[in-house]
Amino acid sequence: MSKVVSKKINHWLLPIFFILLFIFTRSIYFENRFNFVYDQVAAATKVLELWKTKSVTLIGPHMSFMVEGRQVFFGGFSYTMDLVFLLVGRFDPFLSTYAFMLFCALMILPLYIGTKKLINQQAAIIMMVLYTLLPYFIESTSQMWNPYYMMSL
């Protein structure tokens, strides 16, 4: 019976290690790399306005590219995602972005479990290494910007 318990504990040690490594790699110099500009400010301002007026919108911010001269928009869900992290951070951009980074760290668990079930444990470990240590993911999980939500989910 103790072998079963120790196997379950060992099973979770690796994902917990990667969560801690994920947080550590992004926390180093977080305040120096932190930026909150352009689309991030516009979205946060809109979310604050929606929060204060107790309004709901079905249309989100527009995307950068146009199709046949028309703008393409995200859905209102991107404002909802912003709202969650802005509320956790009390509408402080730095704290809200850090909360988003912690959320991304927790996404290692479904990444590990899903990859392990769909492929195998070695693939799950490789995915955790890539998600934790690749510069692309370090950058994208350290900024609270609406396209990055899609990667974390």
mmCIF file of C-alpha atoms in Angstrom:
data_model
loop_
_atom_site.group_PDB
_atom_site.id
_atom_site.type_symbol
_atom_site.label_atom_id
_atom_site.label_comp_id
_atom_site.label_asym_id
_atom_site.label_seq_id
_atom_site.Cartn_x
_atom_site.Cartn_y
_atom_site.Cartn_z
ATOM 1 C CA MET A 1 0.000 0.000 0.000
ATOM 2 C CA SER A 2 2.831 2.431 0.769
ATOM 3 C CA LYS A 3 4.292 1.753 -2.708
ATOM 4 C CA VAL A 4 1.042 2.996 -4.261
ATOM 5 C CA VAL A 5 1.081 6.152 -2.134
ATOM 6 C CA SER A 6 4.758 6.858 -2.870
ATOM 7 C CA LYS A 7 4.162 6.278 -6.606
ATOM 8 C CA LYS A 8 1.327 8.837 -6.553
ATOM 9 C CA ILE A 9 3.534 11.335 -4.712
ATOM 10 C CA ASN A 10 6.413 10.728 -7.144
ATOM 11 C CA HIS A 11 3.965 11.091 -10.038
ATOM 12 C CA TRP A 12 3.268 14.694 -8.997
ATOM 13 C CA LEU A 13 6.816 15.712 -8.032
ATOM 14 C CA LEU A 14 7.894 16.335 -11.621
ATOM 15 C CA PRO A 15 4.989 18.653 -12.570
ATOM 16 C CA ILE A 16 5.389 20.515 -9.265
ATOM 17 C CA PHE A 17 9.103 20.933 -9.971
ATOM 18 C CA PHE A 18 8.317 22.378 -13.419
ATOM 19 C CA ILE A 19 5.696 24.721 -11.973
ATOM 20 C CA LEU A 20 8.258 26.060 -9.520
ATOM 21 C CA LEU A 21 10.892 26.322 -12.264
ATOM 22 C CA PHE A 22 8.354 28.104 -14.488
ATOM 23 C CA ILE A 23 7.617 30.666 -11.769
ATOM 24 C CA PHE A 24 11.311 31.109 -10.980
ATOM 25 C CA THR A 25 12.374 31.673 -14.607
ATOM 26 C CA ARG A 26 9.702 34.310 -15.113
ATOM 27 C CA SER A 27 10.120 36.013 -11.736
ATOM 28 C CA ILE A 28 13.793 36.786 -12.346
ATOM 29 C CA TYR A 29 13.913 40.381 -13.522
ATOM 30 C CA PHE A 30 10.119 40.417 -13.938
ATOM 31 C CA GLU A 31 9.979 44.112 -13.075
ATOM 32 C CA ASN A 32 12.687 44.888 -15.660
ATOM 33 C CA ARG A 33 10.949 42.968 -18.455
ATOM 34 C CA PHE A 34 7.454 44.093 -17.516
ATOM 35 C CA ASN A 35 5.689 46.177 -20.125
ATOM 36 C CA PHE A 36 2.109 47.341 -20.266
ATOM 37 C CA VAL A 37 1.560 49.284 -23.461
ATOM 38 C CA TYR A 38 -0.701 49.856 -26.466
ATOM 39 C CA ASP A 39 -3.261 47.035 -26.776
ATOM 40 C CA GLN A 40 -2.785 45.983 -23.162
ATOM 41 C CA VAL A 41 -3.600 49.478 -21.901
ATOM 42 C CA ALA A 42 -6.550 49.868 -24.279
ATOM 43 C CA ALA A 43 -8.026 46.516 -23.233
ATOM 44 C CA ALA A 44 -7.487 47.160 -19.505
ATOM 45 C CA THR A 45 -9.087 50.597 -19.806
ATOM 46 C CA LYS A 46 -12.105 49.102 -21.606
ATOM 47 C CA VAL A 47 -12.384 46.347 -18.978
ATOM 48 C CA LEU A 48 -12.265 48.921 -16.174
ATOM 49 C CA GLU A 49 -14.988 50.916 -17.925
ATOM 50 C CA LEU A 50 -17.138 47.779 -18.337
ATOM 51 C CA TRP A 51 -16.557 46.864 -14.687
ATOM 52 C CA LYS A 52 -17.497 50.312 -13.382
ATOM 53 C CA THR A 53 -20.636 50.547 -15.514
ATOM 54 C CA LYS A 54 -21.585 46.895 -14.877
ATOM 55 C CA SER A 55 -21.852 46.404 -18.648
ATOM 56 C CA VAL A 56 -21.336 43.351 -20.823
ATOM 57 C CA THR A 57 -20.061 43.360 -24.379
ATOM 58 C CA LEU A 58 -20.157 40.637 -26.990
ATOM 59 C CA ILE A 59 -17.433 42.218 -29.093
ATOM 60 C CA GLY A 60 -13.853 42.383 -27.953
ATOM 61 C CA PRO A 61 -10.841 44.361 -29.140
ATOM 62 C CA HIS A 62 -9.959 44.445 -32.822
ATOM 63 C CA MET A 63 -7.081 42.482 -34.280
ATOM 64 C CA SER A 64 -4.147 44.088 -36.029
ATOM 65 C CA PHE A 65 -4.948 42.883 -39.519
ATOM 66 C CA MET A 66 -7.855 43.762 -41.751
ATOM 67 C CA VAL A 67 -9.814 41.559 -44.144
ATOM 68 C CA GLU A 68 -11.056 43.265 -47.320
ATOM 69 C CA GLY A 69 -10.763 46.643 -45.621
ATOM 70 C CA ARG A 70 -12.713 45.575 -42.544
ATOM 71 C CA GLN A 71 -11.495 45.024 -39.015
ATOM 72 C CA VAL A 72 -11.657 41.619 -37.391
ATOM 73 C CA PHE A 73 -12.547 41.493 -33.690
ATOM 74 C CA PHE A 74 -11.914 39.123 -30.827
ATOM 75 C CA GLY A 75 -14.990 38.024 -28.945
ATOM 76 C CA GLY A 76 -15.961 39.533 -25.617
ATOM 77 C CA PHE A 77 -14.327 36.601 -23.835
ATOM 78 C CA SER A 78 -10.942 38.319 -24.072
ATOM 79 C CA TYR A 79 -12.304 41.132 -21.888
ATOM 80 C CA THR A 80 -13.609 38.529 -19.446
ATOM 81 C CA MET A 81 -10.152 36.938 -19.234
ATOM 82 C CA ASP A 82 -8.620 40.369 -18.690
ATOM 83 C CA LEU A 83 -11.180 41.088 -15.993
ATOM 84 C CA VAL A 84 -10.268 37.981 -13.999
ATOM 85 C CA PHE A 85 -6.595 38.924 -13.768
ATOM 86 C CA LEU A 86 -7.263 42.638 -13.333
ATOM 87 C CA LEU A 87 -9.574 41.877 -10.398
ATOM 88 C CA VAL A 88 -7.006 39.560 -8.817
ATOM 89 C CA GLY A 89 -4.403 42.317 -9.220
ATOM 90 C CA ARG A 90 -6.823 45.051 -8.040
ATOM 91 C CA PHE A 91 -6.476 46.697 -11.471
ATOM 92 C CA ASP A 92 -2.730 47.151 -10.929
ATOM 93 C CA PRO A 93 -1.092 46.205 -14.259
ATOM 94 C CA PHE A 94 2.011 44.736 -12.602
ATOM 95 C CA LEU A 95 0.109 42.544 -10.129
ATOM 96 C CA SER A 96 -2.430 41.532 -12.783
ATOM 97 C CA THR A 97 0.299 40.462 -15.180
ATOM 98 C CA TYR A 98 2.020 38.517 -12.412
ATOM 99 C CA ALA A 99 -1.305 36.788 -11.627
ATOM 100 C CA PHE A 100 -1.562 35.853 -15.319
ATOM 101 C CA MET A 101 1.949 34.380 -15.172
ATOM 102 C CA LEU A 102 0.969 32.281 -12.127
ATOM 103 C CA PHE A 103 -2.128 31.084 -13.991
ATOM 104 C CA CYS A 104 0.095 30.047 -16.909
ATOM 105 C CA ALA A 105 2.303 28.153 -14.452
ATOM 106 C CA LEU A 106 -0.694 26.160 -13.263
ATOM 107 C CA MET A 107 -1.487 25.268 -16.874
ATOM 108 C CA ILE A 108 1.478 22.901 -16.692
ATOM 109 C CA LEU A 109 -0.816 20.440 -14.894
ATOM 110 C CA PRO A 110 -3.377 19.988 -17.716
ATOM 111 C CA LEU A 111 -0.527 20.076 -20.248
ATOM 112 C CA TYR A 112 1.229 17.229 -18.421
ATOM 113 C CA ILE A 113 -1.906 15.177 -17.765
ATOM 114 C CA GLY A 114 -3.283 15.605 -21.289
ATOM 115 C CA THR A 115 -0.025 14.840 -23.066
ATOM 116 C CA LYS A 116 0.600 11.843 -20.817
ATOM 117 C CA LYS A 117 -2.847 10.425 -21.552
ATOM 118 C CA LEU A 118 -2.782 11.155 -25.276
ATOM 119 C CA ILE A 119 0.824 10.187 -26.003
ATOM 120 C CA ASN A 120 3.011 9.012 -23.103
ATOM 121 C CA GLN A 121 4.988 10.232 -20.096
ATOM 122 C CA GLN A 122 8.183 10.996 -22.046
ATOM 123 C CA ALA A 123 6.238 13.278 -24.392
ATOM 124 C CA ALA A 124 4.594 14.935 -21.393
ATOM 125 C CA ILE A 125 7.994 15.634 -19.845
ATOM 126 C CA ILE A 126 9.289 17.064 -23.127
ATOM 127 C CA MET A 127 6.228 19.321 -23.363
ATOM 128 C CA MET A 128 6.786 20.588 -19.818
ATOM 129 C CA VAL A 129 10.445 21.318 -20.604
ATOM 130 C CA LEU A 130 9.527 23.204 -23.782
ATOM 131 C CA TYR A 131 6.681 25.170 -22.155
ATOM 132 C CA THR A 132 8.849 26.062 -19.170
ATOM 133 C CA LEU A 133 12.172 26.915 -20.832
ATOM 134 C CA LEU A 134 11.676 28.058 -24.439
ATOM 135 C CA PRO A 135 12.198 31.828 -24.763
ATOM 136 C CA TYR A 136 9.014 32.152 -26.831
ATOM 137 C CA PHE A 137 6.907 30.766 -23.995
ATOM 138 C CA ILE A 138 8.846 32.693 -21.360
ATOM 139 C CA GLU A 139 7.977 35.922 -23.170
ATOM 140 C CA SER A 140 4.369 35.058 -23.972
ATOM 141 C CA THR A 141 3.508 33.843 -20.487
ATOM 142 C CA SER A 142 5.027 36.949 -18.900
ATOM 143 C CA GLN A 143 2.781 39.458 -20.700
ATOM 144 C CA MET A 144 -0.947 39.904 -20.225
ATOM 145 C CA TRP A 145 -2.049 40.390 -23.817
ATOM 146 C CA ASN A 146 -5.194 38.849 -25.310
ATOM 147 C CA PRO A 147 -3.625 36.513 -27.926
ATOM 148 C CA TYR A 148 -1.451 34.977 -25.202
ATOM 149 C CA TYR A 149 -4.543 33.711 -23.378
ATOM 150 C CA MET A 150 -5.124 31.257 -26.153
ATOM 151 C CA MET A 151 -1.728 29.661 -25.632
ATOM 152 C CA SER A 152 -2.217 29.339 -21.895
ATOM 153 C CA LEU A 153 -5.599 27.703 -22.298
#
